[in-house]
XYZ file of C-alpha atoms in Angstrom:
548
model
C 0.000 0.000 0.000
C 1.048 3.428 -0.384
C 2.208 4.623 3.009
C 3.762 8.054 2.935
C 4.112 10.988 0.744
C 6.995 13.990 1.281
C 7.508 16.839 -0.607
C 9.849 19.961 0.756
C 7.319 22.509 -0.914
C 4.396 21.184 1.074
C 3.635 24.259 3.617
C 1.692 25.319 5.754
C 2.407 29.164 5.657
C 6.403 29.516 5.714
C 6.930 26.211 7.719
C 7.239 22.576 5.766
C 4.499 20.082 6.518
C 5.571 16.659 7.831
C 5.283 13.516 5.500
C 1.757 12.876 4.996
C 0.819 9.381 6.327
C -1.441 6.933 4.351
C -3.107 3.914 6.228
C -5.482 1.385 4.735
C -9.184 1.930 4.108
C -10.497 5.625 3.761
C -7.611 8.392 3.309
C -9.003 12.064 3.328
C -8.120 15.276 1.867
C -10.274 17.587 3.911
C -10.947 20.975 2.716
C -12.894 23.806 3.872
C -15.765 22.330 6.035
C -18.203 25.176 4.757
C -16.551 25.011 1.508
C -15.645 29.098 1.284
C -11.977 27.814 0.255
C -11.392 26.872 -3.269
C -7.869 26.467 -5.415
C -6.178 24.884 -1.732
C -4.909 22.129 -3.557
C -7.035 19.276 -2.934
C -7.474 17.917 -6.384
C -3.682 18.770 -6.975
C -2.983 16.376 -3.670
C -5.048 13.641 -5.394
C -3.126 14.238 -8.591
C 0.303 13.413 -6.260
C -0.971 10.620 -5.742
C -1.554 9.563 -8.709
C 2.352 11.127 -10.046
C 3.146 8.443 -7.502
C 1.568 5.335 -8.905
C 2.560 6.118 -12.288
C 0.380 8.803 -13.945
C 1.331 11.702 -15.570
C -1.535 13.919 -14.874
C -0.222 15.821 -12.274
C 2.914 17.183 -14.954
C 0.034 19.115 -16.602
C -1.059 20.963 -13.338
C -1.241 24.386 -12.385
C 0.891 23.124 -9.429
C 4.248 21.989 -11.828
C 4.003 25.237 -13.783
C 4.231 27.391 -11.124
C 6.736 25.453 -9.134
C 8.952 24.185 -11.872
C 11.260 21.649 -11.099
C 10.719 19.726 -7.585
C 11.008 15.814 -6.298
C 8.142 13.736 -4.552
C 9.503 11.281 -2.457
C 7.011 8.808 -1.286
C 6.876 5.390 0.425
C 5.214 1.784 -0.349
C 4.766 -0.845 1.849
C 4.297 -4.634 1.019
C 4.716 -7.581 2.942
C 5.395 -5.776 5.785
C 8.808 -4.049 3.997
C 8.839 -0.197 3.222
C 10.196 0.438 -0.344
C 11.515 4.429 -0.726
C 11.131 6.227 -3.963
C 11.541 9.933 -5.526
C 10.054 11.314 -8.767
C 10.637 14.814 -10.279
C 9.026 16.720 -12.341
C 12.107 17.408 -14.830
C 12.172 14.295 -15.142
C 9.288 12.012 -14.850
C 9.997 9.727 -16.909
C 12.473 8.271 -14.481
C 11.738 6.760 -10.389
C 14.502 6.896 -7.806
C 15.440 4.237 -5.253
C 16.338 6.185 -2.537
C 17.313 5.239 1.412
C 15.474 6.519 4.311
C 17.635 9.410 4.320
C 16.312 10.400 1.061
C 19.641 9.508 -1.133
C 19.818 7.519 -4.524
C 20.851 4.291 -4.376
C 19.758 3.881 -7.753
C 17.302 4.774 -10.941
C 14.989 2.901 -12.875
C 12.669 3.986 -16.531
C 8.854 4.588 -15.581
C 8.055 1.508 -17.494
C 10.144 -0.547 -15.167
C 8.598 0.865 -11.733
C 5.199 0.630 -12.989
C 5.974 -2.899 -13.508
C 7.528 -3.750 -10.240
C 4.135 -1.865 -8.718
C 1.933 -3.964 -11.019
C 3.517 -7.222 -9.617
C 3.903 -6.052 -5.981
C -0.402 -5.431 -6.307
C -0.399 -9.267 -8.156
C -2.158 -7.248 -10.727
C -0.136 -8.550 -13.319
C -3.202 -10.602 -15.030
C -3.199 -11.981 -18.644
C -4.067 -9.010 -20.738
C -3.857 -6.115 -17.781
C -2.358 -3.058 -18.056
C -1.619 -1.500 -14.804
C -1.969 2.165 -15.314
C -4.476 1.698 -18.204
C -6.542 0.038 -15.476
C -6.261 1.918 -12.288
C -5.794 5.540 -14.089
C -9.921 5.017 -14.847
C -10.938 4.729 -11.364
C -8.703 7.671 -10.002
C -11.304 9.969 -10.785
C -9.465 13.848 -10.650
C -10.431 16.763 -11.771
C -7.541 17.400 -14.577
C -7.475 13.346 -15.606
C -10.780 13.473 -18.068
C -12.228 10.239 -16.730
C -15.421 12.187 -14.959
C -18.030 11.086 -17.574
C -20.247 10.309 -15.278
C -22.736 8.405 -18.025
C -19.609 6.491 -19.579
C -17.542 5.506 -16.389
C -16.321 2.585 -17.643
C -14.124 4.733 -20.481
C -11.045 6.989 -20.404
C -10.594 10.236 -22.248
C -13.708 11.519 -20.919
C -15.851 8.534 -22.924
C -13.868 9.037 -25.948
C -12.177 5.606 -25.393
C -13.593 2.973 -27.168
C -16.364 1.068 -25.837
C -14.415 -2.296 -26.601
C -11.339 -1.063 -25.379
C -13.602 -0.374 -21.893
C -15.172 -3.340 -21.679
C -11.939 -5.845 -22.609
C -10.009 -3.511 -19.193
C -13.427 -5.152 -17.247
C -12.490 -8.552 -18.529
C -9.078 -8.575 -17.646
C -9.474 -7.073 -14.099
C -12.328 -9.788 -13.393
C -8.923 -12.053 -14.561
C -11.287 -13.674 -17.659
C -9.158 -12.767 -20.316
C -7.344 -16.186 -20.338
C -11.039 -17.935 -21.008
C -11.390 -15.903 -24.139
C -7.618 -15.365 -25.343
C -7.596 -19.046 -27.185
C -11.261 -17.837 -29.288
C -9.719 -14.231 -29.969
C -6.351 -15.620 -31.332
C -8.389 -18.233 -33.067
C -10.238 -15.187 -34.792
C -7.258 -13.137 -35.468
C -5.652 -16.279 -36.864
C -8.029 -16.519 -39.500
C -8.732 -12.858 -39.843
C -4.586 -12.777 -40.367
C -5.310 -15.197 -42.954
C -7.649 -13.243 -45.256
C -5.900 -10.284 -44.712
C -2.854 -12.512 -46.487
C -4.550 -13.771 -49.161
C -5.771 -10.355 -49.921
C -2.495 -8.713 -50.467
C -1.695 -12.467 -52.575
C -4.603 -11.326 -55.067
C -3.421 -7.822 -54.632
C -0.068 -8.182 -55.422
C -1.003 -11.019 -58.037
C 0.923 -14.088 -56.361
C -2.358 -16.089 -57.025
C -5.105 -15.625 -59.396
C -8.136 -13.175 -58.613
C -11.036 -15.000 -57.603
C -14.653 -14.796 -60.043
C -16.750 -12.526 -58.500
C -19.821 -14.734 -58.118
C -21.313 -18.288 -58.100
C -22.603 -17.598 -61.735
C -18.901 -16.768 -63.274
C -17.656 -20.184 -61.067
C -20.468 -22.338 -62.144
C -19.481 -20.321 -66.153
C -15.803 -21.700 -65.609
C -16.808 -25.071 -64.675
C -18.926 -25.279 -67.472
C -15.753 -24.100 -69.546
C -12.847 -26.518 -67.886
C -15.689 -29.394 -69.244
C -15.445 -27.884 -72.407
C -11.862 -27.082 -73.071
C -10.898 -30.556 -71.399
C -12.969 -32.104 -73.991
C -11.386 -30.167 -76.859
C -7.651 -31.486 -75.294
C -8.923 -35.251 -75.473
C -9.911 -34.355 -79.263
C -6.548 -33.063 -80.071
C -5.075 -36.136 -78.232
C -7.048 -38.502 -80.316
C -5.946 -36.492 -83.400
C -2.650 -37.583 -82.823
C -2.841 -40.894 -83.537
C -0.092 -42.146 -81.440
C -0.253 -43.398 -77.595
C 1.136 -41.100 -75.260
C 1.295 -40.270 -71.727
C 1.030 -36.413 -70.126
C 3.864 -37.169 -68.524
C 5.533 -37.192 -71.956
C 3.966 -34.004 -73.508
C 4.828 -32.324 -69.883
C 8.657 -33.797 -70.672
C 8.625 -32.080 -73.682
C 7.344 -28.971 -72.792
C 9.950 -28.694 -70.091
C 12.356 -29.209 -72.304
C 11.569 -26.723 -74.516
C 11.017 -24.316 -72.366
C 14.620 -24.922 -70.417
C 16.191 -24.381 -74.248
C 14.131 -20.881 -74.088
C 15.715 -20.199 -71.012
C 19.175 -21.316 -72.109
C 18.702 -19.220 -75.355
C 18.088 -16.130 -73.024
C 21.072 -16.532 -70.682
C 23.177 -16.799 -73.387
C 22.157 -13.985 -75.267
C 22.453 -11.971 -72.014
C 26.108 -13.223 -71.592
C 26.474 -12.387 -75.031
C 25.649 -8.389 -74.817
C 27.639 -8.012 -71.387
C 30.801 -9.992 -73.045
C 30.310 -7.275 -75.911
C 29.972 -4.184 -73.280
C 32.922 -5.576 -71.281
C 34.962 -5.966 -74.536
C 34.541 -1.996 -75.457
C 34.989 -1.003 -72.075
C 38.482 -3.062 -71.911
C 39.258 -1.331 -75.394
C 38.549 2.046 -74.135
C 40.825 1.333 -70.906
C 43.605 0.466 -73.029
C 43.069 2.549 -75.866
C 42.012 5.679 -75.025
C 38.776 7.983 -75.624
C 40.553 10.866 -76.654
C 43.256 11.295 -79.735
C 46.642 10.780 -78.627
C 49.716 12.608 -79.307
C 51.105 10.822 -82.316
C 47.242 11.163 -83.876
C 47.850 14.840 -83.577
C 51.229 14.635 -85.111
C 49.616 12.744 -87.856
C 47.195 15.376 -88.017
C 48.947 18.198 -88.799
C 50.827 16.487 -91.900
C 47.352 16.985 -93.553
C 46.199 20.021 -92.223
C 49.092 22.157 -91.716
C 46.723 25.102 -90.753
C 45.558 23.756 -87.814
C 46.332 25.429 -84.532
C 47.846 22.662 -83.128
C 48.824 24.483 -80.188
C 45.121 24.658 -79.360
C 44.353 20.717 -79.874
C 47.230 20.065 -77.109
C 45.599 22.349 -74.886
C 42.622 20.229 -75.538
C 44.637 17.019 -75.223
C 45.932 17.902 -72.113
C 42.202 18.868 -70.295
C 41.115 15.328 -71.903
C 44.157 13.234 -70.441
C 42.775 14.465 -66.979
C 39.862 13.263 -67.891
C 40.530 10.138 -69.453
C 42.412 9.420 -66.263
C 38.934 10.147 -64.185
C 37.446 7.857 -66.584
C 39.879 4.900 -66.718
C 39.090 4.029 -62.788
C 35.573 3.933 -63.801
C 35.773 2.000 -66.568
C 37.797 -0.722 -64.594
C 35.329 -0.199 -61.816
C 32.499 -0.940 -64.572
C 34.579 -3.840 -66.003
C 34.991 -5.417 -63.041
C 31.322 -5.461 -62.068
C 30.234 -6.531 -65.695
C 32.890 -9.419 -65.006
C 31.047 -10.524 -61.409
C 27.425 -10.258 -63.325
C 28.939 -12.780 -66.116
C 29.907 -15.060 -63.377
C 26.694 -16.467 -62.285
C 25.325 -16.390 -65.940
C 27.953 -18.942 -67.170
C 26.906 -21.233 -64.077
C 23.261 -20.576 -64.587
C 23.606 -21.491 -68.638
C 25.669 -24.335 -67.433
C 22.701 -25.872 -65.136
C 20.318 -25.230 -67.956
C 22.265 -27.498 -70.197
C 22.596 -30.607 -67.690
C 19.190 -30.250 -66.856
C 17.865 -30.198 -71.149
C 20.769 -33.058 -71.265
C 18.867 -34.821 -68.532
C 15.553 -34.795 -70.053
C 14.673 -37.765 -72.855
C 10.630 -37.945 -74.280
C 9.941 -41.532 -75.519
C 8.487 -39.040 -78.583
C 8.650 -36.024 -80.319
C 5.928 -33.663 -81.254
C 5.602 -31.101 -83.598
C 5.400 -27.349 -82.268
C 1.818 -27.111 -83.551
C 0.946 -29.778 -81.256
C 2.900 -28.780 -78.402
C 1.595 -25.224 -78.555
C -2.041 -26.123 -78.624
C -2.208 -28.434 -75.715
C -0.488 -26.075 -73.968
C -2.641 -23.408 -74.708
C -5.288 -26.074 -73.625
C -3.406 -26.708 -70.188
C -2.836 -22.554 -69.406
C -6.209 -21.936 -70.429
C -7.996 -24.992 -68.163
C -5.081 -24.280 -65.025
C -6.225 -20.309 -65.389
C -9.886 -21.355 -64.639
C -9.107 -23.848 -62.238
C -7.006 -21.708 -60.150
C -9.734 -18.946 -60.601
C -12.365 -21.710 -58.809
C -10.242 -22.565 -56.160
C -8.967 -18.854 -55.395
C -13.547 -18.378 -54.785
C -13.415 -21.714 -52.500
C -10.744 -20.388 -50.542
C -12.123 -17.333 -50.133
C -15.465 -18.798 -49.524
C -14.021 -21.442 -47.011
C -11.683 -18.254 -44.864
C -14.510 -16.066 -44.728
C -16.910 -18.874 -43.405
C -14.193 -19.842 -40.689
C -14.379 -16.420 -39.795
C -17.958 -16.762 -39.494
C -17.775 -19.479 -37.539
C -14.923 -18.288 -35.367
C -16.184 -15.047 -34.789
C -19.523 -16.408 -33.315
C -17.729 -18.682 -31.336
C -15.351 -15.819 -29.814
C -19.184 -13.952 -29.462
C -20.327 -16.886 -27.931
C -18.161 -17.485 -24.974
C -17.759 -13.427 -24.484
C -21.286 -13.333 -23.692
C -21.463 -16.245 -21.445
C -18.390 -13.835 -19.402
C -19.757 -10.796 -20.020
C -23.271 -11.462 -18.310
C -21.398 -13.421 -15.477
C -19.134 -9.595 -15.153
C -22.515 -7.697 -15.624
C -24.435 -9.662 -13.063
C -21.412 -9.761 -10.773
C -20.731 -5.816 -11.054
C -24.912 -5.235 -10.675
C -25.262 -7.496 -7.711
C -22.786 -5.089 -5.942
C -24.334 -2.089 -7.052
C -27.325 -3.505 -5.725
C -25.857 -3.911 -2.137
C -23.966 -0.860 -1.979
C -26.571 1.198 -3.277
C -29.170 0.370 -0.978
C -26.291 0.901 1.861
C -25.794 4.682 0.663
C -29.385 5.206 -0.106
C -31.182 3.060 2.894
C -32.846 1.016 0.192
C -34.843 4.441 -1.440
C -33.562 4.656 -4.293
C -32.993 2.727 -7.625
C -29.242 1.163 -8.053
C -27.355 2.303 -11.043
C -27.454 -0.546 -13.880
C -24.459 -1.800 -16.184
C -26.043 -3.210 -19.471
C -22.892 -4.809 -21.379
C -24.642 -5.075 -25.015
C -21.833 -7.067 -26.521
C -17.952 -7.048 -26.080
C -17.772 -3.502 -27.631
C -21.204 -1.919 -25.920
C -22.758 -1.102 -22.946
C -25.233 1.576 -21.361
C -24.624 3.030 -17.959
C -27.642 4.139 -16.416
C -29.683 4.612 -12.866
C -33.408 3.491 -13.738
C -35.721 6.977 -13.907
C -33.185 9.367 -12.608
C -30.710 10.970 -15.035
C -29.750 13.672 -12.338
C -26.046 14.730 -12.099
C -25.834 13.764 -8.222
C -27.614 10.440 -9.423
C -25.371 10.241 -11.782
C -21.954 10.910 -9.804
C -23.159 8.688 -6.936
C -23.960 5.648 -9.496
C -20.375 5.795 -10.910
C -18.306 6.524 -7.605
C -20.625 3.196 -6.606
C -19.633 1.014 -9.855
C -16.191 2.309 -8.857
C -16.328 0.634 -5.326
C -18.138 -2.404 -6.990
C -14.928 -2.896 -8.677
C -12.923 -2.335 -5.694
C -15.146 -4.700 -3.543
C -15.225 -7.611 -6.667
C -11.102 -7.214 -8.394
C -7.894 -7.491 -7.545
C -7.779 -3.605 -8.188
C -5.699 -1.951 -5.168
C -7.402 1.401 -4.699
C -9.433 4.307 -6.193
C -9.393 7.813 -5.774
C -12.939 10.416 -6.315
C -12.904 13.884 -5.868
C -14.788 16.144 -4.294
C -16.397 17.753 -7.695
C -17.919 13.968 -7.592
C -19.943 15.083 -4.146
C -20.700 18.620 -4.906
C -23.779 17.599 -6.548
C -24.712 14.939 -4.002
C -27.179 15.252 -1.834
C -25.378 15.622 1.519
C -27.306 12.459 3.592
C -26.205 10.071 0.797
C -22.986 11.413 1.585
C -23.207 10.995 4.880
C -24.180 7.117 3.953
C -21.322 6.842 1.396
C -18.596 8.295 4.092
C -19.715 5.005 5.789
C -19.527 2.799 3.134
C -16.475 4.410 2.094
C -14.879 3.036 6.045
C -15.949 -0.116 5.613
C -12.971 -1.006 3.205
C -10.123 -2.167 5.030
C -7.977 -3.757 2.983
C -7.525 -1.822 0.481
C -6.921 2.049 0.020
C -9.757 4.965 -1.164
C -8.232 8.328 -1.379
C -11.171 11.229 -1.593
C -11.008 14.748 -1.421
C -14.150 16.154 0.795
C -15.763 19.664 1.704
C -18.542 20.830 2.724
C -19.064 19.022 5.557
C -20.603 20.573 8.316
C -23.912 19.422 7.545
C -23.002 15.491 7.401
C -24.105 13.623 9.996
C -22.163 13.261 12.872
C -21.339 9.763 12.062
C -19.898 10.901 9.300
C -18.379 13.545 11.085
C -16.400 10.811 13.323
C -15.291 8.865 9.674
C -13.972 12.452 8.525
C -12.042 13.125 11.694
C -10.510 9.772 11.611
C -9.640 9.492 8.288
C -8.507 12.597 7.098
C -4.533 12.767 6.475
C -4.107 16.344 5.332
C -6.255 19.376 6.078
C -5.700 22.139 3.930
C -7.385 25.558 4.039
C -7.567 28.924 2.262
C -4.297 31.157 1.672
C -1.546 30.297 3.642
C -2.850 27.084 4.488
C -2.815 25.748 1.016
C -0.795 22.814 0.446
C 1.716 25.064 -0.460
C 1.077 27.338 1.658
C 0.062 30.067 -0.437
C -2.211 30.679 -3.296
C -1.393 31.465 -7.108
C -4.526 32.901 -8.201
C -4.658 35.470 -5.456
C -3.441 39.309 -6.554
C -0.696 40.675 -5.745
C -0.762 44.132 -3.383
């Protein structure tokens, strides 16, 4: 549990506040009991403690931008063994192990210490994410999780539905009863999405676009099958596919051979020129020049050298890319020469007990493309036909056993709204409702009352549901939760509120004075930090106030 929290700018006028001291069960933030003191940092104080589970909310508060950088140390207990920590606002992305003096012993990423939490709280269930899940039931002004008619989302109900409900799965620790039927699903959903890029990238054929065009091709195979027996027949001789398919190969190896070689051919002839031009020259030489102005006296020879001279510096340029080019012409000839060489032992290797003509060969197999293209064309529509019916079928199966957990989560969560309801309202009153619709729906609703304190008092009861029916290790609500709330259901929630013992509720509260006095006893008892206007802020002063 979260034990202590320390911060050297928490005042109380110009003098530091001790640590503040957490126990388990109710944990108070008491405000002005007539509620004339606003700003005094009570929200901020629940944002703290949410800095020191984890969250990052409190980096966007009024609090860090008028204090800049400063260091929360803070304290966690389990098993009976205090574990010291420090995070600052510079930099929160990183948690101290400190000493009970305060001094680093060592650092550790965010990630890591939200982990070690996590698994110190056993909440590290198949599927759970341990901020994702208790972030929604710390319920602070500044965190956009106040919806009271979508409490089950983040983001102020923008989160998905699904994403909501599948946090409610894995927190009821479910998510291992459904995780073989979802993988199942994506498996095959993985599976069309694969042999739609095949089709889209043209590895296989497209499949026809109906049962007419299939039932057109099969009608076609028949035919052109029939025309392939003909030409068969027409032959005269006896002969096996085997030997046409011999053949064929053949033929089609000694196109292949006849296309390496030409290839080798044209990069022998590039890498001949490009030897000539290494040894020869580009450019006229000197003696050319010489011989050059036997029959053209006139010529300004002087010029041409200068000429020359500019193209030697060139040509030497040139000549290191030429043997650069020659030498990767001579690597790409390489292979070639061991490629036309396998071509050869394999047309060596192959004997047909006959020979056909061309004719022949090319109409049968024209025949065999044409029937293989339709056949591939049918099977490409049964596969597709046979992937999208497992995901059918897989899909209702994942549906199936979802529902079957989420009515057991509904009824679970609905009995204990039930209970606790009737605690905070002496029975009066109707208990909020969960409906979960399907895995990606649900309405959140008390029957015939749509009333903002209604409202807030439904979800700050699904929240301690959840507390009362998970492993989840504490919640936090705010006082803009009770503003609205009439102040004897209050006075019943403070009570249901002490009941926990186990595990830890942090609330901010004002207002008071007109709670009942039981209520009154729970609020003096619980309350760790009392904070009050101006100097007794938790900072001991107030931002928003002028200056004289």
């Amino acid at each position: 549990m979260l034990k202590e929290i320390y911060c050297p700018l928490f005042k109380e006028g110009k003098t530091l506040r001790p640590p503040i001291l957490f126990h388990k069960g109710l944990n108070i933030i008491l405000g002005s009991e007539q509620g004339k003191a606003g700003s005094i940092g009570k929200s901020t104080m629940l944002l703290i403690i949410d800095f020191v589970f984890g969250g990052n909310a409190y980096m966007k508060s009024d609090a860090v931008q008028q204090l800049g950088e400063h260091t929360v140390y803070f304290t966690f207990t389990f098993d009976n063994k205090d574990f010291h920590f420090a995070r600052s606002a510079a930099h929160a992305d990183i948690v101290a192990e400190i000493n009970e003096k305060r001094e680093i012993i060592r650092t550790i990423k965010l990630d890591e210490f939200v982990a070690w939490l996590s698994g110190k709280y056993k909440m590290n269930l198949p599927g759970l994410k341990f901020r994702n899940t208790l972030s929604r039931f710390f319920r602070i002004y500044g965190k956009n999780n106040l919806n009271e008619q979508r409490p089950l989302q983040m983001r102020g109900g923008v989160e998905s539905q699904k994403d909501a409900i599948h946090v409610l799965v894995t927190l009821f620790d479910l998510y291992s009863e459904i995780l073989l039927f979802e993988e199942q699903l994506k498996q095959v959903e993985n599976e069309i999405n694969a042999f739609k890029a095949a089709r889209k990238y043209q590895f296989i054929p497209s499949a026809v676009d109906g049962t007419k065009k299939y039932e057109d091709n099969v009608k076609e195979i028949s035919h052109l099958e029939q025309q392939r027996a003909e030409l068969r027949h027409s032959a005269h001789d006896t002969f096996s596919e085997a030997d046409i398919k011999e053949t064929s190969k053949r033929n089609e190896l000694l196109r292949q051979l006849q296309d390496v070689q030409r290839l080798i051919r044209s990069k022998e002839d590039d890498l001949h020129l490009l030897k000539l031009n290494v040894e020869q020259g580009i450019y006229p030489t000197e003696a050319d020049l010489k011989s050059l102005s036997e029959f053209f006296p006139e010529a300004n020879l002087k010029k041409i050298i200068e000429i020359e001279a500019f193209h030697n510096k060139i040509q030497r340029i040139l000549k290191s890319e030429l043997k650069e080019a020659s030498k990767q012409i001579e690597s790409e000839i390489g292979p070639l020469q061991a490629k036309a060489e396998t071509l050869v032992k394999e047309v060596d290797s192959i004997h047909p007990s006959q020979v056909f003509t061309d004719d022949f060969l090319e109409a049968y197999t024209n025949f065999d493309r044409r029937i293989a293209k339709l056949q591939d064309e049918n099977e490409a529509f049964d596969i597709r036909n046979r992937l999208q019916a497992n995901k059918v079928n897989a899909n209702a199966r994942y549906q199936e056993q979802m529902k079957s957990i989420l009515n057991h989560i509904e009824s679970e969560i609905n009995s204990e709204m039930e209970r606790l309801s009737d605690l905070v309202t002496y029975g009066e009153y109707n208990a909020p409702k969960l409906t979960i619709n399907k895995y990606d729906s649900y309405n959140f609703e008390t029957p015939k009352d749509a009333g903002t304190g209604t409202n807030n008092r439904g979800m700050v009861i699904y929240d301690l549901s959840i507390l009362r029916k998970t492993i989840l290790p504490a919640i936090a609500h705010d006082s803009i939760l009770f503003d609205t709330m009439a102040r004897p259901d209050l006075s019943h929630l403070l009570t249901v509120y002490a009941k926990e013992t186990n595990k830890q509720i942090f609330i901010s509260l004002d207002k008071i004075s007109t709670c009942s006095n039981d209520a009154q006893t729970i609020i003096q008892k619980a309350t760790v930090l009392k904070l009050e206007n101006n100097e007794h802020a938790l900072f001991g002063e107030k931002w928003s106030k002028k200056e004289k």
